[in-house]
mmCIF file of C-alpha atoms in Angstrom:
data_model
loop_
_atom_site.group_PDB
_atom_site.id
_atom_site.type_symbol
_atom_site.label_atom_id
_atom_site.label_comp_id
_atom_site.label_asym_id
_atom_site.label_seq_id
_atom_site.Cartn_x
_atom_site.Cartn_y
_atom_site.Cartn_z
ATOM 1 C CA GLY A 27 134.336 125.728 87.851
ATOM 2 C CA LEU A 28 136.890 124.267 90.254
ATOM 3 C CA GLU A 29 138.341 127.745 90.885
ATOM 4 C CA ALA A 30 135.148 128.619 92.819
ATOM 5 C CA ILE A 31 135.195 125.529 95.045
ATOM 6 C CA PRO A 32 137.036 125.798 98.383
ATOM 7 C CA SER A 33 139.498 123.090 99.304
ATOM 8 C CA PRO A 34 139.678 120.580 100.777
ATOM 9 C CA SER A 35 136.398 119.342 99.334
ATOM 10 C CA LEU A 36 134.823 116.026 98.450
ATOM 11 C CA LEU A 37 133.724 116.049 94.816
ATOM 12 C CA ILE A 38 131.168 113.596 93.425
ATOM 13 C CA SER A 39 130.297 113.092 89.775
ATOM 14 C CA PRO A 40 126.528 112.570 89.358
ATOM 15 C CA GLU A 41 127.163 111.165 85.878
ATOM 16 C CA SER A 42 129.481 108.480 87.213
ATOM 17 C CA VAL A 43 127.072 107.673 90.044
ATOM 18 C CA GLU A 44 124.317 107.174 87.485
ATOM 19 C CA THR A 45 126.620 104.971 85.416
ATOM 20 C CA ASN A 46 127.208 102.822 88.498
ATOM 21 C CA ILE A 47 123.487 102.656 89.233
ATOM 22 C CA THR A 48 122.906 101.537 85.653
ATOM 23 C CA ARG A 49 125.549 98.816 86.000
ATOM 24 C CA MET A 50 123.983 97.644 89.246
ATOM 25 C CA LEU A 51 120.667 97.349 87.440
ATOM 26 C CA GLU A 52 122.280 95.524 84.521
ATOM 27 C CA ALA A 53 123.618 92.944 86.994
ATOM 28 C CA VAL A 54 120.030 92.099 88.022
ATOM 29 C CA ASN A 55 118.613 92.374 84.487
ATOM 30 C CA GLY A 56 116.850 95.625 85.258
ATOM 31 C CA LYS A 57 114.883 94.239 88.227
ATOM 32 C CA SER A 58 115.162 97.181 90.623
ATOM 33 C CA GLY A 59 113.260 95.272 93.318
ATOM 34 C CA LEU A 60 116.310 93.033 93.760
ATOM 35 C CA LEU A 61 118.425 95.980 94.957
ATOM 36 C CA ARG A 62 118.656 97.473 98.453
ATOM 37 C CA PRO A 63 121.896 99.530 98.280
ATOM 38 C CA HIS A 64 123.681 100.493 101.486
ATOM 39 C CA VAL A 65 123.940 104.249 102.106
ATOM 40 C CA LYS A 66 126.950 104.124 104.461
ATOM 41 C CA THR A 67 129.457 104.875 101.692
ATOM 42 C CA HIS A 68 127.912 108.151 100.522
ATOM 43 C CA LYS A 69 125.375 109.252 103.214
ATOM 44 C CA LEU A 70 123.785 111.578 100.643
ATOM 45 C CA GLY A 71 120.133 112.191 99.891
ATOM 46 C CA GLU A 72 121.114 113.275 96.389
ATOM 47 C CA VAL A 73 122.516 109.816 95.640
ATOM 48 C CA ILE A 74 119.335 108.199 96.974
ATOM 49 C CA GLN A 75 117.276 110.431 94.689
ATOM 50 C CA LEU A 76 119.411 109.387 91.715
ATOM 51 C CA GLN A 77 118.615 105.781 92.630
ATOM 52 C CA GLN A 78 114.919 106.601 92.833
ATOM 53 C CA LYS A 79 115.034 107.924 89.268
ATOM 54 C CA HIS A 80 115.969 104.392 88.272
ATOM 55 C CA GLY A 81 113.279 102.712 90.363
ATOM 56 C CA ILE A 82 115.449 101.789 93.374
ATOM 57 C CA ASP A 83 113.460 102.810 96.455
ATOM 58 C CA LYS A 84 114.838 100.572 99.243
ATOM 59 C CA VAL A 85 118.029 101.171 101.205
ATOM 60 C CA LYS A 86 120.095 99.650 103.978
ATOM 61 C CA CYS A 87 121.565 101.873 106.712
ATOM 62 C CA ALA A 88 124.161 101.548 109.453
ATOM 63 C CA THR A 89 122.737 104.158 111.858
ATOM 64 C CA PRO A 90 119.442 105.868 112.728
ATOM 65 C CA ALA A 91 120.983 109.111 111.431
ATOM 66 C CA GLU A 92 121.432 107.487 108.013
ATOM 67 C CA MET A 93 117.842 106.259 108.180
ATOM 68 C CA GLU A 94 116.619 109.787 108.834
ATOM 69 C CA MET A 95 118.685 111.108 105.932
ATOM 70 C CA ALA A 96 117.132 108.473 103.671
ATOM 71 C CA ALA A 97 113.626 109.279 104.890
ATOM 72 C CA LYS A 98 114.170 112.998 104.233
ATOM 73 C CA ALA A 99 115.160 112.050 100.686
ATOM 74 C CA GLY A 100 111.785 110.325 100.347
ATOM 75 C CA VAL A 101 112.904 106.697 100.292
ATOM 76 C CA ALA A 102 110.075 104.170 100.681
ATOM 77 C CA ASP A 103 111.881 101.523 102.743
ATOM 78 C CA ALA A 104 114.878 101.722 105.106
ATOM 79 C CA LEU A 105 116.466 98.785 106.942
ATOM 80 C CA LEU A 106 118.760 99.336 109.932
ATOM 81 C CA ALA A 107 121.519 96.752 109.445
ATOM 82 C CA TYR A 108 122.785 96.884 113.037
ATOM 83 C CA GLN A 109 120.753 95.708 115.998
ATOM 84 C CA PRO A 110 119.345 98.780 117.799
ATOM 85 C CA VAL A 111 120.351 98.980 121.459
ATOM 86 C CA GLY A 112 119.916 101.567 124.210
ATOM 87 C CA PRO A 113 118.416 104.901 123.100
ATOM 88 C CA ASN A 114 118.527 103.816 119.450
ATOM 89 C CA ILE A 115 115.438 101.662 120.032
ATOM 90 C CA LYS A 116 113.456 104.747 120.996
ATOM 91 C CA ARG A 117 114.968 106.694 118.114
ATOM 92 C CA LEU A 118 114.029 103.980 115.603
ATOM 93 C CA LEU A 119 110.410 104.013 116.753
ATOM 94 C CA GLN A 120 110.347 107.817 116.737
ATOM 95 C CA LEU A 121 111.507 107.848 113.111
ATOM 96 C CA ARG A 122 108.336 105.953 112.170
ATOM 97 C CA LYS A 123 106.261 108.757 113.673
ATOM 98 C CA ASP A 124 108.320 111.537 112.112
ATOM 99 C CA TYR A 125 108.404 109.993 108.615
ATOM 100 C CA PRO A 126 105.199 107.956 108.181
ATOM 101 C CA LYS A 127 105.721 107.577 104.419
ATOM 102 C CA THR A 128 108.872 105.490 104.960
ATOM 103 C CA ARG A 129 108.751 101.866 106.111
ATOM 104 C CA PHE A 130 111.387 101.317 108.814
ATOM 105 C CA SER A 131 112.748 97.944 109.890
ATOM 106 C CA ALA A 132 115.781 96.617 111.767
ATOM 107 C CA VAL A 133 117.861 93.498 112.359
ATOM 108 C CA VAL A 134 118.189 91.644 115.652
ATOM 109 C CA ASP A 135 120.352 88.739 116.749
ATOM 110 C CA CYS A 136 119.106 88.005 120.267
ATOM 111 C CA PRO A 137 115.722 87.509 121.986
ATOM 112 C CA GLU A 138 116.409 90.165 124.641
ATOM 113 C CA ILE A 139 116.482 93.027 122.145
ATOM 114 C CA ALA A 140 113.481 91.703 120.210
ATOM 115 C CA GLU A 141 111.486 91.500 123.440
ATOM 116 C CA CYS A 142 112.644 94.971 124.490
ATOM 117 C CA ILE A 143 111.429 96.450 121.191
ATOM 118 C CA SER A 144 108.125 94.601 121.525
ATOM 119 C CA ARG A 145 107.524 95.886 125.077
ATOM 120 C CA ARG A 146 108.231 99.475 124.078
ATOM 121 C CA ILE A 147 105.819 99.246 121.143
ATOM 122 C CA GLU A 148 103.164 97.748 123.415
ATOM 123 C CA ASP A 149 103.681 100.462 126.040
ATOM 124 C CA GLU A 150 103.400 103.211 123.443
ATOM 125 C CA GLY A 151 100.473 101.632 121.591
ATOM 126 C CA ASP A 152 102.350 101.682 118.284
ATOM 127 C CA GLU A 153 101.933 99.498 115.221
ATOM 128 C CA PRO A 154 104.129 96.367 114.923
ATOM 129 C CA ILE A 155 107.607 96.817 113.478
ATOM 130 C CA THR A 156 109.390 94.486 111.066
ATOM 131 C CA LEU A 157 112.512 92.743 112.361
ATOM 132 C CA PHE A 158 115.012 90.665 110.385
ATOM 133 C CA ILE A 159 117.218 87.926 111.808
ATOM 134 C CA ASP A 160 120.843 89.062 111.546
ATOM 135 C CA LEU A 161 122.514 85.788 110.534
ATOM 136 C CA ASP A 162 126.252 85.279 111.036
ATOM 137 C CA THR A 163 127.512 83.733 107.794
ATOM 138 C CA GLY A 164 131.188 83.768 108.752
ATOM 139 C CA MET A 165 132.200 87.345 109.531
ATOM 140 C CA HIS A 166 131.691 86.939 113.308
ATOM 141 C CA ARG A 167 131.129 90.645 113.869
ATOM 142 C CA THR A 168 127.386 90.599 114.559
ATOM 143 C CA GLY A 169 124.626 88.094 114.018
ATOM 144 C CA ILE A 170 123.373 84.814 115.414
ATOM 145 C CA ALA A 171 124.720 81.437 114.313
ATOM 146 C CA SER A 172 122.444 79.229 112.261
ATOM 147 C CA GLY A 173 120.993 76.678 114.663
ATOM 148 C CA ASP A 174 118.242 76.072 117.179
ATOM 149 C CA GLY A 175 118.734 79.454 118.850
ATOM 150 C CA ALA A 176 118.215 81.292 115.571
ATOM 151 C CA VAL A 177 115.027 79.325 114.892
ATOM 152 C CA VAL A 178 113.723 80.147 118.388
ATOM 153 C CA LEU A 179 114.422 83.845 117.746
ATOM 154 C CA ALA A 180 112.617 83.755 114.404
ATOM 155 C CA LYS A 181 109.587 82.063 115.952
ATOM 156 C CA LEU A 182 109.590 84.571 118.816
ATOM 157 C CA ILE A 183 109.386 87.432 116.315
ATOM 158 C CA ASP A 184 106.861 85.639 114.127
ATOM 159 C CA ASP A 185 104.531 84.895 117.068
ATOM 160 C CA ASP A 186 104.793 88.312 118.753
ATOM 161 C CA ASP A 187 101.769 90.625 118.357
ATOM 162 C CA PHE A 188 103.980 93.711 118.162
ATOM 163 C CA LEU A 189 106.635 92.375 115.796
ATOM 164 C CA GLU A 190 106.632 91.152 112.202
ATOM 165 C CA PHE A 191 109.193 88.732 110.829
ATOM 166 C CA GLY A 192 110.867 90.436 107.863
ATOM 167 C CA GLY A 193 113.260 87.673 106.831
ATOM 168 C CA ILE A 194 117.007 87.121 106.965
ATOM 169 C CA HIS A 195 119.877 89.607 106.847
ATOM 170 C CA ALA A 196 123.111 87.911 105.747
ATOM 171 C CA TYR A 197 126.079 90.246 105.349
ATOM 172 C CA ASP A 198 129.259 88.594 104.069
ATOM 173 C CA GLY A 199 131.741 91.405 104.646
ATOM 174 C CA HIS A 200 134.493 88.898 105.370
ATOM 175 C CA ILE A 201 134.554 87.946 101.675
ATOM 176 C CA HIS A 202 136.815 90.271 99.677
ATOM 177 C CA GLN A 203 139.426 88.080 98.001
ATOM 178 C CA SER A 204 140.979 89.551 94.858
ATOM 179 C CA ASP A 205 140.990 86.170 93.129
ATOM 180 C CA VAL A 206 137.483 85.601 91.751
ATOM 181 C CA THR A 207 137.663 81.816 92.125
ATOM 182 C CA SER A 208 138.576 82.091 95.812
ATOM 183 C CA ARG A 209 135.923 84.748 96.349
ATOM 184 C CA ARG A 210 133.240 82.584 94.736
ATOM 185 C CA ALA A 211 134.231 79.594 96.872
ATOM 186 C CA ALA A 212 133.853 81.727 100.013
ATOM 187 C CA PHE A 213 130.542 83.070 98.696
ATOM 188 C CA LEU A 214 129.167 79.561 98.190
ATOM 189 C CA LYS A 215 130.275 78.559 101.692
ATOM 190 C CA SER A 216 128.471 81.584 103.118
ATOM 191 C CA LEU A 217 125.415 80.760 101.025
ATOM 192 C CA GLU A 218 125.286 77.292 102.564
ATOM 193 C CA VAL A 219 124.767 78.866 105.985
ATOM 194 C CA VAL A 220 121.775 80.799 104.665
ATOM 195 C CA HIS A 221 120.321 77.704 102.985
ATOM 196 C CA ASP A 222 120.691 75.665 106.178
ATOM 197 C CA PHE A 223 118.857 78.331 108.149
ATOM 198 C CA VAL A 224 116.114 78.577 105.526
ATOM 199 C CA ASP A 225 115.623 74.806 105.743
ATOM 200 C CA ASN A 226 115.490 74.962 109.539
ATOM 201 C CA LEU A 227 112.889 77.730 109.430
ATOM 202 C CA SER A 228 110.804 75.856 106.889
ATOM 203 C CA ARG A 229 110.743 72.788 109.111
ATOM 204 C CA ALA A 230 109.651 75.016 112.002
ATOM 205 C CA GLY A 231 106.813 76.420 109.901
ATOM 206 C CA VAL A 232 108.256 79.932 109.603
ATOM 207 C CA GLU A 233 107.866 81.590 106.190
ATOM 208 C CA ILE A 234 110.815 83.657 104.930
ATOM 209 C CA PRO A 235 109.548 86.866 103.257
ATOM 210 C CA VAL A 236 112.954 87.949 101.904
ATOM 211 C CA VAL A 237 116.725 87.548 102.275
ATOM 212 C CA VAL A 238 118.835 90.742 102.270
ATOM 213 C CA ALA A 239 122.374 89.676 101.484
ATOM 214 C CA GLY A 240 125.856 90.562 100.365
ATOM 215 C CA GLY A 241 128.152 93.527 100.083
ATOM 216 C CA SER A 242 130.060 94.995 97.153
ATOM 217 C CA PRO A 243 132.769 92.339 96.518
ATOM 218 C CA THR A 244 130.110 89.597 96.230
ATOM 219 C CA PHE A 245 127.464 91.763 94.573
ATOM 220 C CA ALA A 246 127.720 90.176 91.109
ATOM 221 C CA MET A 247 127.410 86.708 92.638
ATOM 222 C CA HIS A 248 124.379 87.635 94.714
ATOM 223 C CA ALA A 249 122.844 89.412 91.716
ATOM 224 C CA GLU A 250 123.157 86.245 89.660
ATOM 225 C CA PHE A 251 121.737 84.092 92.455
ATOM 226 C CA ALA A 252 118.887 86.530 93.225
ATOM 227 C CA GLN A 253 117.396 86.026 89.776
ATOM 228 C CA GLU A 254 117.188 82.253 90.274
ATOM 229 C CA SER A 255 116.275 82.067 93.961
ATOM 230 C CA ALA A 256 112.874 80.683 94.944
ATOM 231 C CA ILE A 257 113.006 83.005 97.967
ATOM 232 C CA PRO A 258 112.823 86.774 97.302
ATOM 233 C CA TRP A 259 116.411 88.025 97.427
ATOM 234 C CA GLU A 260 117.706 91.590 97.783
ATOM 235 C CA CYS A 261 121.318 92.576 97.097
ATOM 236 C CA SER A 262 122.801 95.288 99.315
ATOM 237 C CA PRO A 263 126.085 96.634 97.924
ATOM 238 C CA GLY A 264 127.203 100.090 98.995
ATOM 239 C CA THR A 265 130.657 100.870 97.610
ATOM 240 C CA THR A 266 129.421 100.214 94.064
ATOM 241 C CA LEU A 267 127.788 103.661 94.036
ATOM 242 C CA LEU A 268 131.001 105.694 94.446
ATOM 243 C CA TRP A 269 133.624 102.944 94.018
ATOM 244 C CA ASP A 270 137.258 103.684 94.829
ATOM 245 C CA ALA A 271 140.783 102.907 93.717
ATOM 246 C CA GLY A 272 141.239 100.097 96.245
ATOM 247 C CA TYR A 273 138.134 98.223 95.155
ATOM 248 C CA GLY A 274 138.975 98.828 91.517
ATOM 249 C CA THR A 275 142.440 97.323 91.995
ATOM 250 C CA ASN A 276 141.352 94.390 94.158
ATOM 251 C CA HIS A 277 138.155 93.527 92.264
ATOM 252 C CA PRO A 278 138.812 94.194 88.563
ATOM 253 C CA ASP A 279 135.933 91.845 87.656
ATOM 254 C CA LEU A 280 133.492 94.466 88.967
ATOM 255 C CA GLU A 281 133.345 97.223 86.374
ATOM 256 C CA PHE A 282 132.242 100.328 88.235
ATOM 257 C CA GLU A 283 133.492 103.896 87.847
ATOM 258 C CA THR A 284 135.228 105.889 90.555
ATOM 259 C CA ALA A 285 132.659 108.624 91.155
ATOM 260 C CA ALA A 286 134.283 110.561 93.996
ATOM 261 C CA GLY A 287 137.496 112.487 94.468
ATOM 262 C CA LEU A 288 139.161 114.932 96.819
ATOM 263 C CA LEU A 289 140.040 118.481 95.776
ATOM 264 C CA THR A 290 143.230 119.793 97.347
ATOM 265 C CA ARG A 291 145.550 122.704 96.632
ATOM 266 C CA VAL A 292 149.197 123.434 97.203
ATOM 267 C CA ILE A 293 149.338 126.117 99.884
ATOM 268 C CA SER A 294 153.105 126.311 100.304
ATOM 269 C CA LYS A 295 156.382 125.186 98.730
ATOM 270 C CA PRO A 296 158.708 125.471 101.728
ATOM 271 C CA GLN A 297 161.775 124.052 99.968
ATOM 272 C CA ALA A 298 162.814 122.151 96.889
ATOM 273 C CA GLY A 299 161.029 118.843 96.571
ATOM 274 C CA HIS A 300 158.507 119.629 99.322
ATOM 275 C CA LEU A 301 154.852 120.630 98.986
ATOM 276 C CA CYS A 302 152.360 121.523 101.691
ATOM 277 C CA LEU A 303 148.741 120.677 100.782
ATOM 278 C CA ASP A 304 145.514 121.780 102.439
ATOM 279 C CA LEU A 305 144.303 118.152 102.545
ATOM 280 C CA GLY A 306 145.474 116.965 105.961
ATOM 281 C CA HIS A 307 144.947 113.649 107.707
ATOM 282 C CA LYS A 308 141.822 114.930 109.468
ATOM 283 C CA SER A 309 140.347 116.020 106.159
#
């Protein structure tokens, strides 16, 4: 029925998405509780509902808008993977009121934001919210370095009456080598940072409920580790749901299907050897 679809359009194959969900589950031996896929790649409630059919009911989000989309789709648990600042703190807390059936949580990497969230909850008389430590494992984009400061932050959250310590968020987006051996070496180095922090927290008497870790290039490695870890471990790939040609070329060891494509049409043939398409750069 392509003749009825206007162009340019983004087309998604539900069958291929389901195939990718199945392969994600196979990587964790069918244990859906080990998966917390990121929604930033697709931003679609329909994809979340396909995941729910397979028992995957936790997601990771990049923005409050993505969290709201996930809540509208009926997801049980949504984690905001960027520290909320400014008006987004208020928006995060408002989402809890608007969608009481969804459990909302967020990451933080500094005491100031944790204390700001706590004060707002206290002022509004709300229930405590769960916060994760955003740990920098080598990407140096967000997160706190493993050390005394990170332990102090974890204890601050753990001891606060209006906050609950959710665990550790460890995104390794800097790891995307095509060579599997090099990628695994970088993965193990990143994992050492998490282990060091876990040891530091244990010595400080802070219990780690769960570690949310990894992206798509390291998904298979995290999936393997998650099944052996003494600490509950959740894998959070995102691109695995739709995949793309770049990932398929650079990471041939990850066998996922490309589930999305762009529909375009030729709208003019101005001269020999030239075509004008309706899929422009902005599209």
